[in-house]
Every structure is written in C-alpha cells, then in structure tokens.
mmCIF file of C-alpha atoms in Angstrom:
data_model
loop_
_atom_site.group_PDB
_atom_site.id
_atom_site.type_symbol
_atom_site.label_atom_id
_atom_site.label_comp_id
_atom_site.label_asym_id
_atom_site.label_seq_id
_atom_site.Cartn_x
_atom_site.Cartn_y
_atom_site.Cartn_z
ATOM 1 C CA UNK A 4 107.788 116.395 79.673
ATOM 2 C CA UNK A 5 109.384 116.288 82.629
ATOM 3 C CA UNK A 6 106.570 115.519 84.915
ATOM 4 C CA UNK A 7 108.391 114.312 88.035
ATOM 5 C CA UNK A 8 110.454 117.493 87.684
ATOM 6 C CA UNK A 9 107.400 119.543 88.135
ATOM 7 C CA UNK A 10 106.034 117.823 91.217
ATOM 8 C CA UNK A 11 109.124 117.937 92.759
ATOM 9 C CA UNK A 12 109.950 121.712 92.302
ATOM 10 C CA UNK A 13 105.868 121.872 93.946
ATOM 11 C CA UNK A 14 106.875 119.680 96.841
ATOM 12 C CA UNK A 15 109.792 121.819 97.237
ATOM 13 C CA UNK A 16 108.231 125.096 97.576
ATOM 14 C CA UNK A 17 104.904 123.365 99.437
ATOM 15 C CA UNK A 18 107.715 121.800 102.377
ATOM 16 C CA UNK A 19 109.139 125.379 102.205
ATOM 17 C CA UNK A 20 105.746 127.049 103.163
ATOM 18 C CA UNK A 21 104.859 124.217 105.136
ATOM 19 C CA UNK A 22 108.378 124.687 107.434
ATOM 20 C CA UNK A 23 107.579 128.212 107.925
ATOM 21 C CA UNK A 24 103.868 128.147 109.268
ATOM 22 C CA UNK A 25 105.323 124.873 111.109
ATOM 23 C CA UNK A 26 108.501 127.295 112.902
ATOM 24 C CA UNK A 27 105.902 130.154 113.610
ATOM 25 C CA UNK A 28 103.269 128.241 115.401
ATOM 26 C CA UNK A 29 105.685 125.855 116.692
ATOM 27 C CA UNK A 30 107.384 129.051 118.823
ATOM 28 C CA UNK A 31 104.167 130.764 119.408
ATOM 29 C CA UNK A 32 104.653 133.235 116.976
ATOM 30 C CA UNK A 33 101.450 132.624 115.541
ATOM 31 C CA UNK A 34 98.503 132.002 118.305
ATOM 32 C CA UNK A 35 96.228 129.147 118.073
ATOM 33 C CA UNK A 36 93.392 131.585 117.328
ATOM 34 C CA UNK A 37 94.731 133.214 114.211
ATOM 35 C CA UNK A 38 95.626 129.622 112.969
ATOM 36 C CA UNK A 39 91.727 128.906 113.174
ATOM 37 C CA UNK A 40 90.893 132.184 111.249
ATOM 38 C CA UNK A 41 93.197 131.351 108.453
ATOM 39 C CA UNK A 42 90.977 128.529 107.845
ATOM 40 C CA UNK A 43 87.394 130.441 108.017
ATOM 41 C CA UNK A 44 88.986 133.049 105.834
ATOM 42 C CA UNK A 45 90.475 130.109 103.645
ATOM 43 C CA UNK A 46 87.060 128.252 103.412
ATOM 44 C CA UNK A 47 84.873 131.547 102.421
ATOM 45 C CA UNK A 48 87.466 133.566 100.535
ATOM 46 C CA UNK A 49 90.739 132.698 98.823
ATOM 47 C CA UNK A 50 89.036 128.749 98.180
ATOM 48 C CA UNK A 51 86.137 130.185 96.590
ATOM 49 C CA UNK A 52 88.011 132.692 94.532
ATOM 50 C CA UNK A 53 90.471 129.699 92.943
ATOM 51 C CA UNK A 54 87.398 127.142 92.240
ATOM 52 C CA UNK A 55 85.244 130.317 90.990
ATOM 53 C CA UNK A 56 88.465 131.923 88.661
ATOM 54 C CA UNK A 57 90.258 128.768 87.774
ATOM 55 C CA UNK A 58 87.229 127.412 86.527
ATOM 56 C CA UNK A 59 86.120 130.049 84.493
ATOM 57 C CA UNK A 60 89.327 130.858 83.145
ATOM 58 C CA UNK A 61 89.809 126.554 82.047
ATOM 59 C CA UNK A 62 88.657 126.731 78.468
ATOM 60 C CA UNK A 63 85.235 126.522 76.257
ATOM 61 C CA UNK A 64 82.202 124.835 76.493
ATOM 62 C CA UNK A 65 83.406 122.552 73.988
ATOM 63 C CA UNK A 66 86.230 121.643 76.219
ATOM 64 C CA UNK A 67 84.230 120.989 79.104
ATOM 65 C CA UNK A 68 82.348 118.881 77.146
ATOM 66 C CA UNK A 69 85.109 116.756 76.349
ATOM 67 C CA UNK A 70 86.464 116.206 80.005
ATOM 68 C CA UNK A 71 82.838 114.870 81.357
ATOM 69 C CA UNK A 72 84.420 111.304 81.674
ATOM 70 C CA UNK A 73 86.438 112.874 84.465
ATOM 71 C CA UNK A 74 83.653 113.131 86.356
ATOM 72 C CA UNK A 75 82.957 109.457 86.406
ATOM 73 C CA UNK A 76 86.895 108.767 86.792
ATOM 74 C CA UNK A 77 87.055 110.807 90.017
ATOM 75 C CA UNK A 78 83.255 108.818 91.298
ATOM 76 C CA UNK A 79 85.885 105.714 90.638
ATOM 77 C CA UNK A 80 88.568 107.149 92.469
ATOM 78 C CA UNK A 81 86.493 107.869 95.646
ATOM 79 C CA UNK A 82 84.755 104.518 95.437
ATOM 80 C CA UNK A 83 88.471 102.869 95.205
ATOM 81 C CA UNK A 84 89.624 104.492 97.959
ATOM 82 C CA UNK A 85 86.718 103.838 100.126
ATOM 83 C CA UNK A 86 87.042 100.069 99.480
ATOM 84 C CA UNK A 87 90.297 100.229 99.787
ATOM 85 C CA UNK A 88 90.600 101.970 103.695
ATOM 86 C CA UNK A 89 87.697 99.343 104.572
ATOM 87 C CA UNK A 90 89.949 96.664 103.829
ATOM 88 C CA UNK A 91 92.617 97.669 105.302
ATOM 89 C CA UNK A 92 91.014 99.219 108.551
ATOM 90 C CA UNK A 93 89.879 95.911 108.931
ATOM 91 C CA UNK A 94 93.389 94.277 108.094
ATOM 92 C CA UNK A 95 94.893 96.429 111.455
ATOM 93 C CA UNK A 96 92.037 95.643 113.282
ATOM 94 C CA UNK A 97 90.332 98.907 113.389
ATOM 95 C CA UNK A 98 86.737 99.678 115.656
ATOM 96 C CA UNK A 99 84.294 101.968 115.819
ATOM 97 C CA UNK A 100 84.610 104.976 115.673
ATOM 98 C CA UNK A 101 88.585 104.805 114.919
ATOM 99 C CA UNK A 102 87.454 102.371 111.659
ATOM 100 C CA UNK A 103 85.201 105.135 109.932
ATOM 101 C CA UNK A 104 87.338 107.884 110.551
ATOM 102 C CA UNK A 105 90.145 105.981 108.961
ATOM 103 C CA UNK A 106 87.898 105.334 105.978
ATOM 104 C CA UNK A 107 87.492 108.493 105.450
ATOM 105 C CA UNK A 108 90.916 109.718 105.905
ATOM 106 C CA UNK A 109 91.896 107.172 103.215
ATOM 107 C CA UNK A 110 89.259 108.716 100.977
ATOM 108 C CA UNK A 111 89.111 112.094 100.823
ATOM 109 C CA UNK A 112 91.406 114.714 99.755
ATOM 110 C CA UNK A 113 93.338 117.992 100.551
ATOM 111 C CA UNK A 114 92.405 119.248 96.444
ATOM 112 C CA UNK A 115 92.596 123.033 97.241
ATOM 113 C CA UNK A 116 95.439 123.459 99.410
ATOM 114 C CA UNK A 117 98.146 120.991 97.737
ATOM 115 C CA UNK A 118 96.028 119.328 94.685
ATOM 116 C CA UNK A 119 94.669 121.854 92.437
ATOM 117 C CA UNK A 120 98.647 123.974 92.492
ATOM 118 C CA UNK A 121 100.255 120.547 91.491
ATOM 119 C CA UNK A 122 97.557 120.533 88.699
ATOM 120 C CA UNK A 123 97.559 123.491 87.488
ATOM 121 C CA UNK A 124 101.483 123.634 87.250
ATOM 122 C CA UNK A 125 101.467 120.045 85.463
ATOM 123 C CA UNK A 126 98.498 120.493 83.261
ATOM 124 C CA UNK A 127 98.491 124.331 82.825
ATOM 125 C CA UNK A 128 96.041 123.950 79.757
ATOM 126 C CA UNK A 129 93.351 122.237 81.141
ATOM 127 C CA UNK A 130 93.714 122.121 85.386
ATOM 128 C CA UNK A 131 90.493 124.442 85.477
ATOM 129 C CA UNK A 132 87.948 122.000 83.700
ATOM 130 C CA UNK A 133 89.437 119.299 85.517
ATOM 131 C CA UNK A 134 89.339 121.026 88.775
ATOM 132 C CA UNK A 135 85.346 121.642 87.963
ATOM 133 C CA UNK A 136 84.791 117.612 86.967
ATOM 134 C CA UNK A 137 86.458 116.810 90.322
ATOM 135 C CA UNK A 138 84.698 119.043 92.219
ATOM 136 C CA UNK A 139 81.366 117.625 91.729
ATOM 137 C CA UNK A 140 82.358 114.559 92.433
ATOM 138 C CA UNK A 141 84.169 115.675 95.851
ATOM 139 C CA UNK A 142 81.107 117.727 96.964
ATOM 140 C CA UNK A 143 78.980 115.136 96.214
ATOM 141 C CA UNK A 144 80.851 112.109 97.875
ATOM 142 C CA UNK A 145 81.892 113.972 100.740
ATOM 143 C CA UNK A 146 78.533 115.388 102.011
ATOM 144 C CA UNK A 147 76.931 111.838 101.222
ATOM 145 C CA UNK A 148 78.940 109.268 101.688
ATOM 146 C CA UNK A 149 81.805 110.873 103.936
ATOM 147 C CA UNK A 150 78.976 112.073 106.203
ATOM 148 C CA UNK A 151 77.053 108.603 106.252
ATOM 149 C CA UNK A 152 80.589 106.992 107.150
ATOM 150 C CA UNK A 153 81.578 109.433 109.877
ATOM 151 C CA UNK A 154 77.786 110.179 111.340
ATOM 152 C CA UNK A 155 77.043 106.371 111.671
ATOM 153 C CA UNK A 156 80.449 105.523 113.737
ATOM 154 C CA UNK A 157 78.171 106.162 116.861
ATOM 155 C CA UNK A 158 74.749 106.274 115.748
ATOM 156 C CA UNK A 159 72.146 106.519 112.588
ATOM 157 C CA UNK A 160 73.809 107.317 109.441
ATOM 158 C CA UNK A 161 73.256 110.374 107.791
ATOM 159 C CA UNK A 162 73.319 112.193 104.392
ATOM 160 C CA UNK A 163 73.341 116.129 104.682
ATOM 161 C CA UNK A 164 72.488 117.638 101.385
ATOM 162 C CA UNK A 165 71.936 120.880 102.874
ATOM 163 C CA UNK A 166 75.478 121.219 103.376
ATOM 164 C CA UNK A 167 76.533 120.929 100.212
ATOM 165 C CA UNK A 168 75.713 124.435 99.549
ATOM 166 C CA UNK A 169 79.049 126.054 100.429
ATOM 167 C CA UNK A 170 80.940 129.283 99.260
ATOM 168 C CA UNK A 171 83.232 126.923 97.216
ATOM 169 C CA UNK A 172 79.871 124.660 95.331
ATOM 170 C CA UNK A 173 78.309 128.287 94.689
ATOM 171 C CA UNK A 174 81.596 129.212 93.391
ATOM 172 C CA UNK A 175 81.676 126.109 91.324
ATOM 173 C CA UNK A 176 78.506 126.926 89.468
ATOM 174 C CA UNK A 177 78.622 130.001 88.998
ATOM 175 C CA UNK A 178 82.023 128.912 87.205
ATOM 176 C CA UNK A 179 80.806 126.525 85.116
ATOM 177 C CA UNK A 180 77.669 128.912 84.060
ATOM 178 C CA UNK A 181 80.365 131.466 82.797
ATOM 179 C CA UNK A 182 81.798 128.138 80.537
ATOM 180 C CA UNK A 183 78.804 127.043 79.574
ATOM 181 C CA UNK A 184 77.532 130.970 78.211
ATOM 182 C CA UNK A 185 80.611 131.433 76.578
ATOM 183 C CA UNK A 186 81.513 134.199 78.668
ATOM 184 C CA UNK A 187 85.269 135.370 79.039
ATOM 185 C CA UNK A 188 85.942 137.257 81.858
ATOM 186 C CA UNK A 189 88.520 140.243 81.934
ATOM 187 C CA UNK A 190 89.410 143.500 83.056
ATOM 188 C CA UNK A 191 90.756 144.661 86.386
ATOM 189 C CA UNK A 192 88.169 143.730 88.572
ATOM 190 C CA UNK A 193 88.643 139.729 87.363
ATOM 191 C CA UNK A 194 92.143 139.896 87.449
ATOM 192 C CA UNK A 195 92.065 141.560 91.330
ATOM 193 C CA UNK A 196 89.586 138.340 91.877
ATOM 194 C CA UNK A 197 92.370 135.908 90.060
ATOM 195 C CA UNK A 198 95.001 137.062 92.160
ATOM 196 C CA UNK A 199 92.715 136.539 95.432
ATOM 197 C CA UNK A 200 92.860 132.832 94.436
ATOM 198 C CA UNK A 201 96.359 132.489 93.641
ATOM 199 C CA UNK A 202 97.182 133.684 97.269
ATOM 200 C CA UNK A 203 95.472 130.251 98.200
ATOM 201 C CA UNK A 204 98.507 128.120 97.460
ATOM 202 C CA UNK A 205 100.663 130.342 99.787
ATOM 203 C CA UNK A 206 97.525 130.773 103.022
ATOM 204 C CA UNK A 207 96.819 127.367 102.042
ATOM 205 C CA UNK A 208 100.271 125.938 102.876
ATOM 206 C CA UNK A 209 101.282 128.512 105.623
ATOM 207 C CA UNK A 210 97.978 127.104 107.210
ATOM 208 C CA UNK A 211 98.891 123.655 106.882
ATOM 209 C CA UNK A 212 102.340 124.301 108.441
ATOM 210 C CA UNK A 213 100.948 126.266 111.257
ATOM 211 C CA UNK A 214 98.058 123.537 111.610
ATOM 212 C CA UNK A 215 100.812 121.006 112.432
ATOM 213 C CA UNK A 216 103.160 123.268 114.457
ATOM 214 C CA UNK A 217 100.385 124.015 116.936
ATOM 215 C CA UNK A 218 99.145 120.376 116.915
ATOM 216 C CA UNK A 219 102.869 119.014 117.104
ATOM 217 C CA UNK A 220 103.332 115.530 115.944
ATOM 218 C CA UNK A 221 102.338 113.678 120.060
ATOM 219 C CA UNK A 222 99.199 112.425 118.223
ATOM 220 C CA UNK A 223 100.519 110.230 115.762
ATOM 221 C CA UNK A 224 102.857 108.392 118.765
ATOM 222 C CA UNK A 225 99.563 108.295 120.666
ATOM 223 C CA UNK A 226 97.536 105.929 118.005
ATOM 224 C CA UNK A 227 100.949 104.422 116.190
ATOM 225 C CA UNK A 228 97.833 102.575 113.977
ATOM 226 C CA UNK A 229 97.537 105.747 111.834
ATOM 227 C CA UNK A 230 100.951 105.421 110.573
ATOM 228 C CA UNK A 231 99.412 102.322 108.597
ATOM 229 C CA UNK A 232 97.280 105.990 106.549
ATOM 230 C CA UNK A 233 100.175 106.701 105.215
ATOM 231 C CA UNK A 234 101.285 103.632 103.002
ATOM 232 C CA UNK A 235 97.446 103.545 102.437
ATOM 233 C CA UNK A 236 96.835 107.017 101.621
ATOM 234 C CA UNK A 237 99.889 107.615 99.525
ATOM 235 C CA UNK A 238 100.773 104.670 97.631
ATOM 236 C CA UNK A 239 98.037 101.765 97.483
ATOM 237 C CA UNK A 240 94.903 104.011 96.399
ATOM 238 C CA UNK A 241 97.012 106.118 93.673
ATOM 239 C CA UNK A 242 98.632 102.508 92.376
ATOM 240 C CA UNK A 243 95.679 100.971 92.572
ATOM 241 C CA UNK A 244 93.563 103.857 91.045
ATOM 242 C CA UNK A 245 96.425 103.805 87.997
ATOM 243 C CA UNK A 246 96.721 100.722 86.745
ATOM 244 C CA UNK A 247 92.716 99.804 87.170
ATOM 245 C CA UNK A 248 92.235 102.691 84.940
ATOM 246 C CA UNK A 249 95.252 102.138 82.816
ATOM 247 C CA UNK A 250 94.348 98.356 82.013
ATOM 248 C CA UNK A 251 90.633 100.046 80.556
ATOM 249 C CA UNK A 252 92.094 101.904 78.095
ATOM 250 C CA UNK A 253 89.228 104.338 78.426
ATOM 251 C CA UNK A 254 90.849 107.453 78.772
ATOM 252 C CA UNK A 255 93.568 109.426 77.815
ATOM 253 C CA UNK A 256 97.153 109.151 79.847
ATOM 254 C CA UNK A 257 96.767 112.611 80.357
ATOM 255 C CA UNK A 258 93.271 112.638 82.187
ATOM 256 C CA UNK A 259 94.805 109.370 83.896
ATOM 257 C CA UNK A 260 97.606 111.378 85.674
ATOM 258 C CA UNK A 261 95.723 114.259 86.527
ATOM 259 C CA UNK A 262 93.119 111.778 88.208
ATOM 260 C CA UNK A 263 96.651 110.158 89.661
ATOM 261 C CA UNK A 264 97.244 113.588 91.119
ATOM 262 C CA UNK A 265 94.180 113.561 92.986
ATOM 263 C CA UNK A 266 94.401 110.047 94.013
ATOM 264 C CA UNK A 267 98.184 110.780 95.649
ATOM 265 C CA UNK A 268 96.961 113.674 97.664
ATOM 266 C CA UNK A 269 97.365 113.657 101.603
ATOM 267 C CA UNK A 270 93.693 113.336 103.696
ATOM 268 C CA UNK A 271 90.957 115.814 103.544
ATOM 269 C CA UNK A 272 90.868 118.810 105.926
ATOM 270 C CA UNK A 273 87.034 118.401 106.554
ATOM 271 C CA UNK A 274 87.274 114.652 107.662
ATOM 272 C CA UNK A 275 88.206 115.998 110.764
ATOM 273 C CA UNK A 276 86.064 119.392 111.241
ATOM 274 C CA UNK A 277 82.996 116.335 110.187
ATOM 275 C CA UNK A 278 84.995 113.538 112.748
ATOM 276 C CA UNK A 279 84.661 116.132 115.572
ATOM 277 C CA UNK A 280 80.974 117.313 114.729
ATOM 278 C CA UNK A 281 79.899 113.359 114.977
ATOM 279 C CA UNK A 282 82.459 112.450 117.715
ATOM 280 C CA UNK A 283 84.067 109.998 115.211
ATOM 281 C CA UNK A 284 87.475 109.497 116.636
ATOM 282 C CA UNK A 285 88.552 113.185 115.915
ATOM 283 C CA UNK A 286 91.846 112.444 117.465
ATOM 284 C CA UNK A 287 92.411 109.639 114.986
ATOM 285 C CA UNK A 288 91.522 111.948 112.247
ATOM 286 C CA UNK A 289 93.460 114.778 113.062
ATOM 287 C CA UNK A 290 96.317 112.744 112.990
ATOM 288 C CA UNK A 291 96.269 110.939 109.846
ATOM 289 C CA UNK A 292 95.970 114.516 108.613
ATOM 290 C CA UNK A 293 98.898 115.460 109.806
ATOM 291 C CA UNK A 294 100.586 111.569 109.076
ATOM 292 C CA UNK A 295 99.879 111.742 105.133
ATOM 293 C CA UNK A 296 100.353 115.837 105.199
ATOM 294 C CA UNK A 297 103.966 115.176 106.155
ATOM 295 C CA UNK A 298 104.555 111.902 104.374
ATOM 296 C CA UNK A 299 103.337 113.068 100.632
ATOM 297 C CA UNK A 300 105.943 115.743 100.603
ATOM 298 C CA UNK A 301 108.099 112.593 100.201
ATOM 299 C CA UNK A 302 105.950 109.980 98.264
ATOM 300 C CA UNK A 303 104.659 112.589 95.425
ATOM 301 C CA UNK A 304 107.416 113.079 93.558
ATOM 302 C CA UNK A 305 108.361 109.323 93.818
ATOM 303 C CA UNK A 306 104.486 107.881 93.168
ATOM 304 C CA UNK A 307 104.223 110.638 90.299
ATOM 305 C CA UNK A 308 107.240 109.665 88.442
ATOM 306 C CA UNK A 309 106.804 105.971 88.767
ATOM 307 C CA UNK A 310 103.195 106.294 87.027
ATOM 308 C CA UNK A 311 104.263 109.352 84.550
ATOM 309 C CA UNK A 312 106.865 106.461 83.125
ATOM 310 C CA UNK A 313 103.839 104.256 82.041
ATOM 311 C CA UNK A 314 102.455 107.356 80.036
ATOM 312 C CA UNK A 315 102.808 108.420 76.227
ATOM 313 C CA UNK A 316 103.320 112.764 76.879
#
C-alpha cells in the first residue's frame, strides 16, 4: 500500500484548508471573534460527534478487544515524548515557565483536527477502535500530567480530574458502550450525526488556518528557541517512538504506524488554552503551535514514508 501516497494527498488537502482560513483571517475577512467561536463550537459539537460516531461505527467488541495493547502503546508514546522535550528543553537551556510549556508542546497532540483524518484515510478498517484506545490515554495524560507540568511552572502542581469530564470523554464512552453492547447504529438520524463529524476535518482545518492568520507568524521571531519544537516535535519523538517499539516486536506494524501517526502530529491545541489558564509561558506555547502546525505539513509525508518502508503491509 501506498502509505506515503495517502499522507501526502491528506497534507495536500489539510495545507489547502489551512491556506484558506490563513488568507481570510489574514485580510480580516474573518474577525478574531468568530475565529474563537469556531473553536467552542469545535470543542462541544463537530469533536464530539467524530469521537462519539467514529467510535461506534470502528468494529465489534471482539475487535476492541484485540486493540487494548494500543492503549498501553499510546501511555508509551506520551511518556517518550515527555522525556524526550525534558531533555531537550534542558539541552537549549530552557526556564521556568518557557521549560514546561515546551514539555508539553513536545507532548501532546492535535488528534482531532489533523490526526484522526490521516487515520482514518490510512487505516479505514480499524481508525475508530484506535481512535477510542488513544483517547483514553490522551484524556488521561493530558488532565494529569499535562496539567501537573503546566500548573507547577509557577506554583504547586496540580492534577484536575474534574476536567476530564468533557463533551468529547462523554462522547468517548458512550461510544465504546455502543461496542461493547453490540449495538449497530443506523438510520437517518445516525447518519445526520456521522456527517456532523465528518465536517470536523474541514472546521477543524479552516480553524487552524484562521488561528494562524490572525496570530501571524511575529511570535515565533520573538522566542527563535521554539523553532528547536519543531525538529523535536516532528521528527525525534515519532523516530524515537518507532524504532523503540519496532526493536520489541510486540505489536503488529500496523498498530506501530498508526501509533507513528499520532506520534508525528503537530502540538496540542489545549497546551495553550491550559499555558494561559496557569500563566505558563502562553506566548511560548502559542507559538510552537503554530511552529509544528506549519512545519508537519512538510515532515509528514517524509517521516511517514521513511517508517512505512520498515513495515511488512
């Protein structure tokens, strides 16, 4: 299969998306406000709708069964990655606040907006159950450890549980309890909800275009140190992440990629709505978003490829 085909057609109509919402906010077209309502109406509707119908539409409860040691894969990815941005936060010479916000922007992951349609185009079969075993691990990490990180920059660390309940975890469960009872949605109504999730990859992408258009790119020249995300980000953790895994032997090539996928995915959204809410060097945050946002449209296909040619599919 041609797998660096795939992600390259994806990059190609993500940077397409991406250069419109960055043209219409760039010239005003699109006001700063209705940028930030895209994202509420991202976060409690078209997100929810993807996690809640991709999930349930993934397979059986005997195939969710079978992916569990995804779960533990993606734990291994996170913990990776947070080694990894220690180290090399450290290696640049990084302080507090700037070091924990580029930690976590190292770490953590845009999965809904670019990660889950690169999945679900390369592994059309199973993206849904692995979209579910990732998705416990990401709400778990990033409401622990993400929030210790980012909350102890300035002060006492924290873990907030609480917020782990989100429209996207209830969406996640109530996914997974359709799997798990054998249920098999269908009809109009389900296929209206589908739909409402398949928009995401277009919002999604216009939002990250716009994001960046209204932002411009000033901040990365302002702290040239977060340029050092993107090599980071986009190449070290997803090698790294590979061939750790790969030299185990303890899972299939094709969970190994998909995990890959994640690993190769530009910074987390939320690192910097969390960076502002704990002062954590939000400035430094926003603008690795927007360094390894930019930068995977050219790595993925490259990273992808290079890894797909040490795989049997």
């Amino acid at each position: 299969m041609d797998f660096q085909g795939i992600v390259l057609q994806q990059v190609i109509f993500f940077a397409t998306l991406f250069l419109i919402g960055f043209i219409a906010a760039g010239t005003k077209f699109v006001s700063s406000e209705t940028v930030d309502h895209v994202q509420k109406f991202m976060m409690k509707i078209t997100v929810p709708f993807l996690i809640l119908t991709g999930v349930a539409n993934g397979g059986t409860r005997e195939e969710l069964l079978q992916v569990w040691p995804f779960i533990f894969l993606m734990f291994f990815m996170f913990v990776l990655a947070l080694v990894i941005g220690f180290l090399s936060g450290k290696l640049i010479r990084l302080k507090q606040p700037e070091l924990g916000a580029h930690i976590c922007s190292t770490s953590f992951i845009n999965s809904a907006l670019i990660g889950f349609p690169i999945l679900t185009a390369v592994f059309p079969e199973n993206s849904g159950l692995y979209m579910a075993a990732y998705l416990i691990a990401e709400t778990i990490m990033t409401w622990t450890a993400g929030v210790a990180i980012l909350s102890s920059a300035k002060g006492k660390a924290q873990v907030s549980i609480r917020k782990m309940i989100t429209p996207s975890s209830i969406a996640l469960i109530i996914g997974l309890v359709i799997i798990v009872a054998g249920i098999k949605p269908s009809g109009i109504v389900w296929e209206a909800m589908t739909g409402i999730g398949n928009t995401q990859k277009y919002i999604g992408l216009l939002y990250i275009g716009c994001d960046v258009g209204r932002r411009g790119f000033k901040k990365l020249f302002e702290k040239p140190k977060v340029l050092f995300t993107i090599p980071v980000k986009l190449i070290i953790v997803p090698l790294a992440f590979f061939f750790i895994v790969k030299a185990t032997g303890l899972v299939s090539d094709e969970m190994l990629l998909a995990g890959s996928i994640f690993a190769m995915l530009p910074s987390m959204l939320i690192i910097t709505v969390l960076a502002q809410e704990y002062d954590a060097a939000p400035d430094y945050a926003v603008a690795s978003l927007l360094a390894t946002t930019v930068g995977c449209l050219f790595t993925m296909p490259v990273v992808f490829g290079f890894l797909a040619s040490f795989c049997n599919l």
